[in-house]
Amino acid sequence: MTKIFVPPIKSQGIKTKLVDWIKESSKKVKFERWVEPFMGTGVVAFNIQPQKALLCDNNPHLICFYKAIQDEKITPKIVRDFLNKEGLKLLQSNGEYYYEVRERFNKNHNSLDFLFLNRACFNGMIRFNQKGKFNVPFCKNPQRFAQSLVTKIVNQVENIAKIIKSNHYEFKCQDFQETLLETNQDDLIYADPPYIGRNTDYFDCWNEENEVILQQILSKSKHKFILSTWFSNKYRKNHYIFSIWKNYHIITKEHFYYVGAKENNRNIIYEALLSNVNISY
């Protein structure tokens, strides 16, 4: 197994433990540019490390954060100084300072505040209300930004900065439909939409209409794509795989999601990769 580069931004649906699988599957496809309409944390692209990529998301805070790293407005030193300073305030306030930062972020949308909230909120969630306000509560650990975690985040920023600098990546905040209009036959589209029927961790809602539109655009364009979704869990199957996605190549992999500390909260799910090219290996 190759080294996995973990991005500084966390999310509940992050693909860290699936990166090797996705990477091996994508090796069968020839492409000149890697395109992601749903970049999320960027973990897949930063580990595939294509020379050229178009990385998009409709969450402006994710895009602004990575653009700031690309433009060197956010550096490892800046992150270390910021988290040390803000982490001390969090500790001295017994955690109450988190809500001051959250209120400040919802007014000013500062990328460093976004990083702070993402790493100090409950369960690493990225969630916004209907007014676009970040509304995840505090993780209830005033000592959250101990030196060990600060160093870990700084190293993550440094690793991602090197990857971005070594390649030609374009970051855009836009809807997935806009991104797909920019693709061509030399691209490989990696689509990781919110898991319909399961995922609420998204900047906007995702529903059946969105899923159908995505499938129709990918089908009509005939451009190469790989799509991540869920196949089944112990309770049910993803019926969209057997309806709108039934005519595509599919491979599956068992995966554990650890939600909570108790064993009975740990769920097995079968992940699926769908594609219009053969990705079996």
mmCIF file of C-alpha atoms in Angstrom:
data_model
loop_
_atom_site.group_PDB
_atom_site.id
_atom_site.type_symbol
_atom_site.label_atom_id
_atom_site.label_comp_id
_atom_site.label_asym_id
_atom_site.label_seq_id
_atom_site.Cartn_x
_atom_site.Cartn_y
_atom_site.Cartn_z
ATOM 1 C CA MET A 1 0.000 0.000 0.000
ATOM 2 C CA THR A 2 1.329 3.413 -0.974
ATOM 3 C CA LYS A 3 1.446 6.348 1.410
ATOM 4 C CA ILE A 4 -1.906 8.091 1.665
ATOM 5 C CA PHE A 5 -1.853 11.874 1.837
ATOM 6 C CA VAL A 6 -4.601 12.988 4.187
ATOM 7 C CA PRO A 7 -5.887 16.506 3.515
ATOM 8 C CA PRO A 8 -6.224 19.052 6.350
ATOM 9 C CA ILE A 9 -9.985 19.293 5.806
ATOM 10 C CA LYS A 10 -12.050 16.413 7.187
ATOM 11 C CA SER A 11 -15.522 15.162 6.302
ATOM 12 C CA GLN A 12 -17.653 12.190 7.253
ATOM 13 C CA GLY A 13 -17.607 10.723 3.753
ATOM 14 C CA ILE A 14 -13.891 11.152 3.130
ATOM 15 C CA LYS A 15 -12.384 8.492 0.857
ATOM 16 C CA THR A 16 -9.044 8.083 2.683
ATOM 17 C CA LYS A 17 -9.344 4.311 3.087
ATOM 18 C CA LEU A 18 -10.674 3.847 -0.447
ATOM 19 C CA VAL A 19 -8.038 5.868 -2.274
ATOM 20 C CA ASP A 20 -5.844 2.877 -3.221
ATOM 21 C CA TRP A 21 -8.858 1.069 -4.669
ATOM 22 C CA ILE A 22 -9.954 4.094 -6.696
ATOM 23 C CA LYS A 23 -6.366 4.721 -7.816
ATOM 24 C CA GLU A 24 -5.889 1.157 -9.058
ATOM 25 C CA SER A 25 -9.207 1.272 -10.885
ATOM 26 C CA SER A 26 -8.364 4.537 -12.634
ATOM 27 C CA LYS A 27 -5.025 3.174 -13.912
ATOM 28 C CA LYS A 28 -6.878 1.268 -16.629
ATOM 29 C CA VAL A 29 -8.125 4.511 -18.171
ATOM 30 C CA LYS A 30 -5.993 6.810 -20.341
ATOM 31 C CA PHE A 31 -6.643 10.517 -19.843
ATOM 32 C CA GLU A 32 -4.960 13.903 -20.091
ATOM 33 C CA ARG A 33 -6.941 15.740 -17.418
ATOM 34 C CA TRP A 34 -8.594 14.564 -14.205
ATOM 35 C CA VAL A 35 -11.938 16.290 -13.513
ATOM 36 C CA GLU A 36 -13.895 16.263 -10.261
ATOM 37 C CA PRO A 37 -17.346 17.909 -10.154
ATOM 38 C CA PHE A 38 -17.584 17.046 -6.420
ATOM 39 C CA MET A 39 -14.085 17.642 -5.081
ATOM 40 C CA GLY A 40 -14.986 17.609 -1.392
ATOM 41 C CA THR A 41 -11.826 17.391 0.709
ATOM 42 C CA GLY A 42 -9.743 16.658 -2.401
ATOM 43 C CA VAL A 43 -8.365 13.420 -0.967
ATOM 44 C CA VAL A 44 -8.792 11.431 -4.195
ATOM 45 C CA ALA A 45 -7.157 13.958 -6.508
ATOM 46 C CA PHE A 46 -4.316 14.653 -4.071
ATOM 47 C CA ASN A 47 -3.486 10.949 -4.007
ATOM 48 C CA ILE A 48 -4.021 10.214 -7.700
ATOM 49 C CA GLN A 49 -1.818 13.274 -8.342
ATOM 50 C CA PRO A 50 -2.598 13.792 -12.025
ATOM 51 C CA GLN A 51 -0.412 16.355 -13.750
ATOM 52 C CA LYS A 52 -3.478 18.309 -14.830
ATOM 53 C CA ALA A 53 -6.808 18.575 -13.019
ATOM 54 C CA LEU A 54 -10.019 20.586 -12.843
ATOM 55 C CA LEU A 55 -11.250 20.358 -9.243
ATOM 56 C CA CYS A 56 -14.679 21.770 -8.519
ATOM 57 C CA ASP A 57 -17.240 21.907 -5.751
ATOM 58 C CA ASN A 58 -20.301 24.009 -5.040
ATOM 59 C CA ASN A 59 -19.046 24.652 -1.496
ATOM 60 C CA PRO A 60 -17.143 27.954 -1.815
ATOM 61 C CA HIS A 61 -15.315 27.452 1.491
ATOM 62 C CA LEU A 62 -13.550 24.302 0.270
ATOM 63 C CA ILE A 63 -12.498 25.962 -2.970
ATOM 64 C CA CYS A 64 -11.337 29.158 -1.238
ATOM 65 C CA PHE A 65 -9.262 27.124 1.204
ATOM 66 C CA TYR A 66 -7.350 25.229 -1.486
ATOM 67 C CA LYS A 67 -6.995 28.324 -3.652
ATOM 68 C CA ALA A 68 -5.441 30.080 -0.650
ATOM 69 C CA ILE A 69 -2.908 27.243 -0.343
ATOM 70 C CA GLN A 70 -2.231 27.404 -4.078
ATOM 71 C CA ASP A 71 -1.676 31.193 -3.903
ATOM 72 C CA GLU A 72 0.467 30.790 -0.744
ATOM 73 C CA LYS A 73 -1.938 32.944 1.260
ATOM 74 C CA ILE A 74 -2.124 29.942 3.567
ATOM 75 C CA THR A 75 1.219 28.321 4.393
ATOM 76 C CA PRO A 76 2.284 25.756 6.998
ATOM 77 C CA LYS A 77 3.739 28.536 9.178
ATOM 78 C CA ILE A 78 0.585 30.624 8.962
ATOM 79 C CA VAL A 79 -1.492 27.596 9.923
ATOM 80 C CA ARG A 80 0.744 26.740 12.877
ATOM 81 C CA ASP A 81 0.702 30.298 14.244
ATOM 82 C CA PHE A 82 -3.056 30.614 13.752
ATOM 83 C CA LEU A 83 -4.016 27.301 15.377
ATOM 84 C CA ASN A 84 -1.654 27.843 18.305
ATOM 85 C CA LYS A 85 -3.145 31.293 18.960
ATOM 86 C CA GLU A 86 -6.781 30.299 18.449
ATOM 87 C CA GLY A 87 -6.333 26.985 20.215
ATOM 88 C CA LEU A 88 -5.094 28.767 23.329
ATOM 89 C CA LYS A 89 -8.199 30.972 23.322
ATOM 90 C CA LEU A 90 -10.341 27.855 22.962
ATOM 91 C CA LEU A 91 -8.637 26.268 25.966
ATOM 92 C CA GLN A 92 -8.842 29.399 28.125
ATOM 93 C CA SER A 93 -12.567 29.771 27.398
ATOM 94 C CA ASN A 94 -13.273 26.119 28.168
ATOM 95 C CA GLY A 95 -14.535 25.705 24.628
ATOM 96 C CA GLU A 96 -16.850 28.707 24.425
ATOM 97 C CA TYR A 97 -14.516 30.462 21.989
ATOM 98 C CA TYR A 98 -15.515 27.934 19.327
ATOM 99 C CA TYR A 99 -18.870 29.675 18.978
ATOM 100 C CA GLU A 100 -17.188 33.064 18.630
ATOM 101 C CA VAL A 101 -15.129 31.707 15.744
ATOM 102 C CA ARG A 102 -18.224 30.115 14.196
ATOM 103 C CA GLU A 103 -20.099 33.417 14.330
ATOM 104 C CA ARG A 104 -17.080 35.240 12.900
ATOM 105 C CA PHE A 105 -16.738 32.728 10.081
ATOM 106 C CA ASN A 106 -20.413 33.010 9.166
ATOM 107 C CA LYS A 107 -19.881 36.752 8.698
ATOM 108 C CA ASN A 108 -16.418 36.888 7.105
ATOM 109 C CA HIS A 109 -15.862 33.403 5.598
ATOM 110 C CA ASN A 110 -12.185 33.343 6.503
ATOM 111 C CA SER A 111 -10.448 30.162 5.272
ATOM 112 C CA LEU A 112 -8.379 29.759 8.436
ATOM 113 C CA ASP A 113 -11.531 29.995 10.523
ATOM 114 C CA PHE A 114 -13.035 27.314 8.293
ATOM 115 C CA LEU A 115 -10.072 25.046 9.024
ATOM 116 C CA PHE A 116 -10.352 25.753 12.769
ATOM 117 C CA LEU A 117 -14.074 24.937 12.816
ATOM 118 C CA ASN A 118 -13.661 21.826 10.700
ATOM 119 C CA ARG A 119 -11.053 20.399 13.069
ATOM 120 C CA ALA A 120 -12.823 21.465 16.280
ATOM 121 C CA CYS A 121 -16.423 20.670 15.433
ATOM 122 C CA PHE A 122 -18.386 17.539 16.270
ATOM 123 C CA ASN A 123 -17.280 14.495 14.243
ATOM 124 C CA GLY A 124 -15.505 16.524 11.547
ATOM 125 C CA MET A 125 -18.795 17.395 9.874
ATOM 126 C CA ILE A 126 -19.200 19.993 7.140
ATOM 127 C CA ARG A 127 -22.813 21.111 7.469
ATOM 128 C CA PHE A 128 -24.639 24.337 6.685
ATOM 129 C CA ASN A 129 -28.201 25.454 7.325
ATOM 130 C CA GLN A 130 -30.581 26.754 4.646
ATOM 131 C CA LYS A 131 -29.128 30.246 5.024
ATOM 132 C CA GLY A 132 -25.629 28.949 4.277
ATOM 133 C CA LYS A 133 -24.456 29.258 7.891
ATOM 134 C CA PHE A 134 -22.064 26.685 9.340
ATOM 135 C CA ASN A 135 -24.027 25.148 12.206
ATOM 136 C CA VAL A 136 -22.058 22.168 13.548
ATOM 137 C CA PRO A 137 -21.584 22.243 17.343
ATOM 138 C CA PHE A 138 -18.297 22.052 19.234
ATOM 139 C CA CYS A 139 -16.610 18.673 19.822
ATOM 140 C CA LYS A 140 -16.557 19.453 23.579
ATOM 141 C CA ASN A 141 -12.793 19.137 23.902
ATOM 142 C CA PRO A 142 -11.243 22.483 24.939
ATOM 143 C CA GLN A 143 -7.772 20.926 24.554
ATOM 144 C CA ARG A 144 -8.511 20.074 20.933
ATOM 145 C CA PHE A 145 -5.527 21.934 19.494
ATOM 146 C CA ALA A 146 -2.770 20.228 21.416
ATOM 147 C CA GLN A 147 0.664 20.475 19.812
ATOM 148 C CA SER A 148 0.404 16.966 18.393
ATOM 149 C CA LEU A 149 -2.748 17.813 16.418
ATOM 150 C CA VAL A 150 -1.446 21.215 15.325
ATOM 151 C CA THR A 151 1.722 19.577 13.987
ATOM 152 C CA LYS A 152 -0.347 16.927 12.217
ATOM 153 C CA ILE A 153 -2.499 19.568 10.488
ATOM 154 C CA VAL A 154 0.555 21.654 9.569
ATOM 155 C CA ASN A 155 2.176 18.597 7.974
ATOM 156 C CA GLN A 156 -1.029 17.901 6.050
ATOM 157 C CA VAL A 157 -1.073 21.473 4.716
ATOM 158 C CA GLU A 158 2.580 21.157 3.735
ATOM 159 C CA ASN A 159 2.010 17.874 1.878
ATOM 160 C CA ILE A 160 -0.993 19.181 -0.027
ATOM 161 C CA ALA A 161 0.791 22.440 -0.872
ATOM 162 C CA LYS A 162 3.644 20.463 -2.438
ATOM 163 C CA ILE A 163 1.243 18.364 -4.508
ATOM 164 C CA ILE A 164 -0.625 21.430 -5.765
ATOM 165 C CA LYS A 165 2.599 23.267 -6.581
ATOM 166 C CA SER A 166 4.028 20.279 -8.491
ATOM 167 C CA ASN A 167 1.043 20.002 -10.824
ATOM 168 C CA HIS A 168 -1.374 22.136 -12.819
ATOM 169 C CA TYR A 169 -4.613 22.251 -10.837
ATOM 170 C CA GLU A 170 -7.526 24.593 -11.411
ATOM 171 C CA PHE A 171 -9.991 25.056 -8.537
ATOM 172 C CA LYS A 172 -13.490 26.303 -9.320
ATOM 173 C CA CYS A 173 -16.581 26.879 -7.212
ATOM 174 C CA GLN A 174 -19.481 25.845 -9.386
ATOM 175 C CA ASP A 175 -22.368 23.432 -9.811
ATOM 176 C CA PHE A 176 -21.603 19.945 -11.102
ATOM 177 C CA GLN A 177 -23.538 20.639 -14.300
ATOM 178 C CA GLU A 178 -21.305 23.609 -15.105
ATOM 179 C CA THR A 179 -18.217 21.466 -14.518
ATOM 180 C CA LEU A 180 -19.416 18.677 -16.781
ATOM 181 C CA LEU A 181 -20.037 21.186 -19.585
ATOM 182 C CA GLU A 182 -16.298 21.944 -19.509
ATOM 183 C CA THR A 183 -15.192 18.348 -20.039
ATOM 184 C CA ASN A 184 -13.924 16.768 -23.245
ATOM 185 C CA GLN A 185 -13.040 13.323 -24.594
ATOM 186 C CA ASP A 186 -9.485 13.478 -23.219
ATOM 187 C CA ASP A 187 -10.717 13.917 -19.635
ATOM 188 C CA LEU A 188 -11.448 11.323 -16.980
ATOM 189 C CA ILE A 189 -14.322 12.459 -14.791
ATOM 190 C CA TYR A 190 -14.266 11.206 -11.223
ATOM 191 C CA ALA A 191 -17.701 11.880 -9.750
ATOM 192 C CA ASP A 192 -18.250 11.465 -6.032
ATOM 193 C CA PRO A 193 -21.728 12.886 -5.470
ATOM 194 C CA PRO A 194 -23.407 12.756 -2.069
ATOM 195 C CA TYR A 195 -24.614 9.227 -1.455
ATOM 196 C CA ILE A 196 -28.293 9.393 -2.260
ATOM 197 C CA GLY A 197 -30.396 7.961 0.525
ATOM 198 C CA ARG A 198 -27.502 8.206 2.968
ATOM 199 C CA ASN A 199 -25.532 11.444 2.767
ATOM 200 C CA THR A 200 -26.620 14.788 4.250
ATOM 201 C CA ASP A 201 -23.070 16.138 4.576
ATOM 202 C CA TYR A 202 -23.286 18.495 1.601
ATOM 203 C CA PHE A 203 -23.372 22.238 1.023
ATOM 204 C CA ASP A 204 -26.701 21.976 -0.810
ATOM 205 C CA CYS A 205 -29.326 19.239 -0.889
ATOM 206 C CA TRP A 206 -28.945 16.162 -3.078
ATOM 207 C CA ASN A 207 -31.977 14.243 -4.225
ATOM 208 C CA GLU A 208 -33.271 11.868 -6.896
ATOM 209 C CA GLU A 209 -33.601 14.674 -9.443
ATOM 210 C CA ASN A 210 -29.915 15.534 -9.051
ATOM 211 C CA GLU A 211 -28.917 11.869 -9.378
ATOM 212 C CA VAL A 212 -30.934 11.474 -12.584
ATOM 213 C CA ILE A 213 -29.530 14.687 -14.078
ATOM 214 C CA LEU A 214 -25.982 13.529 -13.302
ATOM 215 C CA GLN A 215 -26.590 10.175 -14.990
ATOM 216 C CA GLN A 216 -28.152 11.795 -18.053
ATOM 217 C CA ILE A 217 -25.288 14.262 -18.540
ATOM 218 C CA LEU A 218 -22.644 11.554 -18.178
ATOM 219 C CA SER A 219 -24.533 9.260 -20.525
ATOM 220 C CA LYS A 220 -25.046 11.872 -23.257
ATOM 221 C CA SER A 221 -21.511 13.235 -23.157
ATOM 222 C CA LYS A 222 -19.933 9.778 -23.588
ATOM 223 C CA HIS A 223 -16.841 11.115 -21.826
ATOM 224 C CA LYS A 224 -14.946 8.636 -19.647
ATOM 225 C CA PHE A 225 -16.084 8.612 -16.033
ATOM 226 C CA ILE A 226 -15.775 6.751 -12.755
ATOM 227 C CA LEU A 227 -18.471 7.319 -10.149
ATOM 228 C CA SER A 228 -18.366 6.482 -6.450
ATOM 229 C CA THR A 229 -21.533 5.460 -4.657
ATOM 230 C CA TRP A 230 -22.766 2.893 -2.168
ATOM 231 C CA PHE A 231 -23.958 -0.559 -3.210
ATOM 232 C CA SER A 232 -25.522 -1.990 -0.068
ATOM 233 C CA ASN A 233 -25.412 -2.327 3.696
ATOM 234 C CA LYS A 234 -26.882 -4.912 6.070
ATOM 235 C CA TYR A 235 -30.331 -3.361 5.769
ATOM 236 C CA ARG A 236 -30.833 -2.473 2.101
ATOM 237 C CA LYS A 237 -29.383 -1.974 -1.363
ATOM 238 C CA ASN A 238 -28.957 1.206 -3.373
ATOM 239 C CA HIS A 239 -31.795 0.684 -5.852
ATOM 240 C CA TYR A 240 -30.471 3.407 -8.182
ATOM 241 C CA ILE A 241 -27.640 1.055 -9.161
ATOM 242 C CA PHE A 242 -30.235 -1.363 -10.495
ATOM 243 C CA SER A 243 -32.223 1.314 -12.322
ATOM 244 C CA ILE A 244 -30.509 4.416 -13.729
ATOM 245 C CA TRP A 245 -26.957 3.044 -13.359
ATOM 246 C CA LYS A 246 -27.670 -0.556 -14.431
ATOM 247 C CA ASN A 247 -25.911 -0.383 -17.827
ATOM 248 C CA TYR A 248 -22.441 0.467 -16.500
ATOM 249 C CA HIS A 249 -19.439 -1.514 -15.352
ATOM 250 C CA ILE A 250 -19.429 -1.978 -11.599
ATOM 251 C CA ILE A 251 -16.965 -3.172 -8.983
ATOM 252 C CA THR A 252 -17.600 -3.293 -5.238
ATOM 253 C CA LYS A 253 -15.570 -3.316 -2.058
ATOM 254 C CA GLU A 254 -16.440 -3.932 1.586
ATOM 255 C CA HIS A 255 -15.719 -0.922 3.744
ATOM 256 C CA PHE A 256 -16.095 -0.058 7.424
ATOM 257 C CA TYR A 257 -17.489 3.256 8.599
ATOM 258 C CA TYR A 258 -16.631 4.066 12.205
ATOM 259 C CA VAL A 259 -19.375 6.325 13.528
ATOM 260 C CA GLY A 260 -19.009 6.542 17.283
ATOM 261 C CA ALA A 261 -16.865 4.652 19.746
ATOM 262 C CA LYS A 262 -19.208 1.716 20.425
ATOM 263 C CA GLU A 263 -18.847 -1.428 18.370
ATOM 264 C CA ASN A 264 -22.563 -1.588 17.550
ATOM 265 C CA ASN A 265 -22.242 1.789 15.813
ATOM 266 C CA ARG A 266 -19.633 0.509 13.376
ATOM 267 C CA ASN A 267 -21.290 -0.264 10.078
ATOM 268 C CA ILE A 268 -20.151 -2.322 7.108
ATOM 269 C CA ILE A 269 -21.090 -0.929 3.731
ATOM 270 C CA TYR A 270 -20.298 -2.150 0.244
ATOM 271 C CA GLU A 271 -18.866 0.703 -1.789
ATOM 272 C CA ALA A 272 -19.304 0.743 -5.563
ATOM 273 C CA LEU A 273 -17.385 2.227 -8.465
ATOM 274 C CA LEU A 274 -19.422 2.615 -11.658
ATOM 275 C CA SER A 275 -17.910 3.425 -15.025
ATOM 276 C CA ASN A 276 -18.552 3.523 -18.763
ATOM 277 C CA VAL A 277 -15.158 1.857 -19.267
ATOM 278 C CA ASN A 278 -13.916 -1.459 -17.896
ATOM 279 C CA ILE A 279 -12.166 -0.715 -14.579
ATOM 280 C CA SER A 280 -11.868 -4.265 -13.250
ATOM 281 C CA TYR A 281 -8.360 -5.313 -12.221
#
